[in-house]
Short mmCIF file of C-alpha atoms in Angstrom, two decimals:
data_model
loop_
_atom_site.label_atom_id
_atom_site.label_comp_id
_atom_site.label_asym_id
_atom_site.label_seq_id
_atom_site.Cartn_x
_atom_site.Cartn_y
_atom_site.Cartn_z
CA GLN A 1 0.13 0.34 -0.01
CA VAL A 2 1.28 3.30 -0.87
CA GLN A 3 1.71 6.10 1.81
CA LEU A 4 2.64 9.73 1.24
CA GLN A 5 3.88 11.73 4.50
CA GLU A 6 4.29 14.83 4.60
CA SER A 7 7.07 17.08 6.77
CA GLY A 8 8.36 20.51 7.26
CA PRO A 9 8.02 23.56 9.76
CA ARG A 10 4.47 24.74 10.66
CA LEU A 11 5.23 28.32 11.63
CA LEU A 12 7.10 30.66 9.48
CA LYS A 13 7.54 34.25 9.35
CA PRO A 14 5.93 36.24 6.44
CA SER A 15 8.53 37.07 3.71
CA GLY A 16 10.29 33.57 4.88
CA THR A 17 10.70 30.32 2.84
CA LEU A 18 8.48 27.03 3.27
CA SER A 19 10.47 24.01 2.58
CA LEU A 20 7.97 20.84 2.96
CA THR A 21 8.96 17.11 2.00
CA CYS A 22 7.24 14.24 0.75
CA ALA A 23 8.10 10.86 2.02
CA VAL A 24 6.82 7.91 -0.09
CA SER A 25 6.55 4.45 1.05
CA GLY A 26 5.20 1.71 -0.64
CA ALA A 27 6.52 2.60 -4.61
CA SER A 28 9.21 4.13 -6.00
CA ILE A 29 9.69 7.55 -6.63
CA SER A 30 11.26 6.72 -9.81
CA SER A 31 8.00 4.79 -11.01
CA SER A 32 5.67 6.25 -13.49
CA ASN A 33 4.12 8.50 -11.88
CA TRP A 34 3.91 12.50 -11.50
CA TRP A 35 4.02 13.60 -7.74
CA SER A 36 1.82 16.91 -7.17
CA TRP A 37 1.74 19.35 -4.29
CA VAL A 38 -1.76 20.66 -3.42
CA ARG A 39 -2.92 23.57 -0.93
CA GLN A 40 -5.96 24.30 0.92
CA PRO A 41 -6.15 27.24 2.90
CA PRO A 42 -8.31 26.90 6.46
CA GLY A 43 -12.02 26.98 5.37
CA LYS A 44 -11.42 27.15 1.96
CA GLY A 45 -11.04 24.86 -1.72
CA LEU A 46 -8.47 23.06 -2.86
CA GLU A 47 -5.42 24.79 -4.97
CA TRP A 48 -3.06 22.85 -7.36
CA ILE A 49 0.48 23.91 -6.97
CA GLY A 50 2.27 22.00 -9.26
CA GLU A 51 3.71 18.36 -10.31
CA ILE A 52 7.15 16.84 -10.66
CA TYR A 53 8.20 13.71 -12.98
CA HIS A 54 10.94 11.31 -11.25
CA ASP A 55 13.46 12.98 -13.85
CA GLY A 56 12.78 16.30 -13.04
CA SER A 57 10.28 17.75 -15.15
CA THR A 58 7.93 20.14 -13.51
CA ASN A 59 4.56 21.69 -14.30
CA TYR A 60 3.83 24.75 -12.03
CA ASN A 61 1.07 26.91 -11.33
CA PRO A 62 1.63 30.21 -13.12
CA SER A 63 -0.09 31.68 -10.04
CA LEU A 64 2.97 30.47 -7.72
CA GLU A 65 5.59 29.56 -10.65
CA SER A 66 7.94 32.58 -9.54
CA ARG A 67 7.95 31.23 -6.19
CA VAL A 68 7.77 27.66 -6.62
CA THR A 69 10.63 24.91 -6.51
CA MET A 70 10.10 21.19 -6.49
CA SER A 71 12.54 18.62 -6.43
CA VAL A 72 12.89 14.87 -6.18
CA ASP A 73 15.38 12.97 -4.49
CA LYS A 74 15.73 9.48 -5.52
CA SER A 75 18.03 8.09 -3.02
CA LYS A 76 15.25 9.12 -0.03
CA ASN A 77 12.36 8.10 -2.19
CA GLN A 78 10.80 11.56 -1.70
CA PHE A 79 10.01 14.71 -3.11
CA SER A 80 9.87 18.37 -1.77
CA LEU A 81 8.37 21.79 -2.53
CA LYS A 82 9.81 24.81 -1.67
CA LEU A 83 7.89 28.56 -1.70
CA THR A 84 9.47 31.75 -1.22
CA SER A 85 8.21 35.22 0.13
CA LEU A 86 5.50 34.00 2.39
CA THR A 87 3.10 35.72 3.16
CA ALA A 88 -0.57 35.17 5.52
CA THR A 89 -1.91 33.91 2.11
CA ASP A 90 0.06 31.14 2.39
CA THR A 91 -1.05 29.81 5.25
CA ALA A 92 -2.64 26.37 4.24
CA VAL A 93 -3.02 22.41 4.77
CA TYR A 94 -0.36 21.54 2.39
CA TYR A 95 -1.00 18.15 0.61
CA CYS A 96 1.25 15.75 -1.51
CA ALA A 97 -0.31 13.58 -3.63
CA ARG A 98 0.14 10.96 -6.65
CA ASP A 99 -1.21 9.97 -9.86
CA VAL A 100 -1.58 6.29 -9.72
CA SER A 101 -1.56 6.58 -13.39
CA SER A 102 -2.04 9.01 -16.52
CA ASP A 103 -5.80 8.62 -15.79
CA GLN A 104 -5.84 8.25 -12.46
CA GLN A 105 -4.68 11.51 -11.96
CA LEU A 106 -4.17 12.37 -7.35
CA ALA A 107 -5.24 8.97 -6.65
CA THR A 108 -2.86 8.98 -3.49
CA TRP A 109 -2.58 11.51 -0.94
CA GLY A 110 -0.89 12.25 1.97
CA GLN A 111 -2.41 13.44 5.84
CA GLY A 112 -1.44 17.06 5.19
CA ILE A 113 0.36 19.50 6.96
CA LEU A 114 -1.13 22.61 8.21
CA VAL A 115 1.14 25.84 7.37
CA THR A 116 0.91 28.66 9.43
CA VAL A 117 2.60 31.79 8.06
CA SER A 118 2.20 34.61 11.06
CA SER A 119 5.03 37.15 12.63
CA ASP B 1 -7.02 28.89 -16.43
CA VAL B 2 -9.78 26.68 -16.93
CA VAL B 3 -13.06 27.61 -14.60
CA LEU B 4 -15.30 24.80 -13.06
CA THR B 5 -18.30 26.02 -12.00
CA GLN B 6 -20.35 23.27 -8.99
CA SER B 7 -23.84 23.80 -8.19
CA PRO B 8 -25.25 23.53 -5.95
CA LEU B 9 -22.59 24.62 -3.14
CA SER B 10 -24.55 23.41 -0.17
CA LEU B 11 -26.42 20.12 -0.32
CA PRO B 12 -28.75 19.21 2.24
CA VAL B 13 -30.32 15.60 1.50
CA THR B 14 -32.57 12.91 3.60
CA LEU B 15 -30.79 9.92 4.35
CA GLY B 16 -31.48 6.98 1.52
CA GLN B 17 -32.27 9.89 -0.55
CA PRO B 18 -30.42 10.59 -4.13
CA ALA B 19 -27.86 13.58 -4.78
CA SER B 20 -26.52 14.71 -7.42
CA ILE B 21 -23.85 17.45 -7.89
CA SER B 22 -23.00 19.40 -11.19
CA CYS B 23 -20.04 20.68 -12.50
CA ARG B 24 -19.46 23.03 -15.56
CA SER B 25 -16.25 23.50 -17.64
CA SER B 26 -15.12 26.94 -19.01
CA GLN B 27 -13.22 24.79 -21.86
CA SER B 28 -13.74 21.41 -23.30
CA LEU B 29 -11.98 18.78 -21.15
CA VAL B 30 -11.61 16.50 -24.22
CA TYR B 31 -8.11 15.32 -25.29
CA ASN B 32 -6.99 14.38 -28.45
CA ASN B 33 -7.09 10.88 -27.74
CA GLY B 34 -10.91 10.93 -26.84
CA TYR B 35 -10.91 10.62 -22.77
CA THR B 36 -11.72 13.36 -20.91
CA TYR B 37 -10.31 14.68 -17.92
CA LEU B 38 -12.67 14.98 -15.30
CA ASN B 39 -12.69 13.74 -11.74
CA TRP B 40 -14.37 13.93 -8.85
CA PHE B 41 -13.10 14.09 -5.09
CA GLN B 42 -14.60 13.43 -1.85
CA GLN B 43 -13.27 15.24 1.30
CA ARG B 44 -14.86 14.12 4.48
CA PRO B 45 -14.61 16.28 7.52
CA GLY B 46 -10.75 16.35 8.83
CA GLN B 47 -9.72 14.14 6.24
CA SER B 48 -7.39 14.54 3.00
CA PRO B 49 -9.00 14.35 -0.31
CA ARG B 50 -10.20 10.92 -1.94
CA LEU B 51 -9.99 10.37 -5.86
CA LEU B 52 -13.70 8.98 -6.32
CA ILE B 53 -14.29 8.99 -10.09
CA TYR B 54 -11.62 9.52 -12.82
CA LYS B 55 -12.12 10.43 -16.37
CA VAL B 56 -15.86 10.93 -16.34
CA PHE B 57 -17.24 7.91 -14.81
CA ASN B 58 -14.80 5.23 -13.82
CA ARG B 59 -15.01 4.45 -10.18
CA ASP B 60 -11.32 4.81 -8.07
CA SER B 61 -10.81 1.26 -6.73
CA GLY B 62 -13.19 0.34 -3.46
CA VAL B 63 -15.70 3.51 -4.14
CA PRO B 64 -18.97 2.38 -3.56
CA ASP B 65 -21.44 1.57 -6.64
CA ARG B 66 -23.94 4.44 -5.33
CA PHE B 67 -21.47 6.61 -7.13
CA SER B 68 -21.64 7.57 -10.29
CA GLY B 69 -20.54 10.19 -12.39
CA SER B 70 -21.64 11.18 -16.54
CA GLY B 71 -21.28 13.98 -18.65
CA SER B 72 -19.41 15.10 -21.93
CA GLY B 73 -17.53 18.36 -23.59
CA THR B 74 -18.10 21.14 -20.70
CA ASP B 75 -20.70 19.53 -18.20
CA PHE B 76 -20.38 16.91 -16.11
CA THR B 77 -22.70 15.45 -12.99
CA LEU B 78 -21.87 13.35 -9.89
CA LYS B 79 -24.69 11.12 -8.73
CA ILE B 80 -25.05 9.19 -5.30
CA SER B 81 -28.05 6.93 -5.76
CA ARG B 82 -28.75 6.51 -2.23
CA VAL B 83 -26.98 8.92 0.31
CA GLU B 84 -25.57 7.35 3.70
CA ALA B 85 -24.58 9.22 6.83
CA GLU B 86 -20.91 8.57 5.85
CA ASP B 87 -20.81 10.46 2.48
CA VAL B 88 -21.12 13.87 4.21
CA GLY B 89 -18.11 16.05 3.02
CA VAL B 90 -17.01 18.17 0.41
CA TYR B 91 -17.60 17.09 -3.18
CA TYR B 92 -14.91 18.67 -5.54
CA CYS B 93 -14.57 18.30 -9.37
CA MET B 94 -11.16 18.84 -10.94
CA GLN B 95 -9.73 19.11 -14.47
CA GLY B 96 -6.69 17.43 -15.02
CA LEU B 97 -6.10 18.35 -18.80
CA HIS B 98 -5.36 21.67 -19.19
CA TRP B 99 -2.40 23.16 -16.90
CA PRO B 100 -2.72 24.46 -14.16
CA TYR B 101 -5.26 21.66 -13.11
CA THR B 102 -7.80 23.31 -11.29
CA PHE B 103 -10.81 22.35 -8.83
CA GLY B 104 -14.60 23.21 -8.55
CA GLN B 105 -15.33 25.44 -5.46
CA GLY B 106 -16.69 22.56 -3.63
CA THR B 107 -19.83 21.46 -2.69
CA LYS B 108 -20.90 20.33 0.76
CA LEU B 109 -23.28 17.70 1.41
CA GLU B 110 -25.21 17.72 4.62
CA ILE B 111 -27.63 15.34 6.20
CA LYS B 112 -31.02 17.01 6.62
#
């Protein structure tokens, strides 16, 4: 059974940088899947941040593209999200997710991590 | 960006009764392979989203058959044949064809 687990700091200051990691178990990060990040501000809807393939190819949401970097660490079987120049509007639950196939998009999700941006 | 508009946004339903959620897209979601990349997710209170339906009508593994998806082009529907207590939560449609992928606003299903 594939499991995803987000980790990282939960309280950050404005203008700071968010760095989150998604540890993958039960599957290889090098399998033929896209690995995604999605966020959800408290009480609001879902926003797709972007996705990364094991070869490092990425697709980012243009609304965040100037501040987002995703990477893959094959040796640790994990992938990461970096978001710079934080403001309070970046406060959200951040989820990592996996496409099971090109058809079954975002079929597996992590439990999510609440990141709060506040001075 | 592709805008997905869901209706209704709030859906009170009596246990055992059917429920229906509409999702309309601002652009066609049909790829040149003929497949349509419209998915449905369920988010129960306090939980992560769960893929229910992919490519319009395909139920993901373990999804009860009381859930069904239909539609084509830009107009899609999620139906629950008989609502159960465990179906309470927010339902989102999502398009996975055009970058950036986008979600509908969400429909909150509650028991009347």
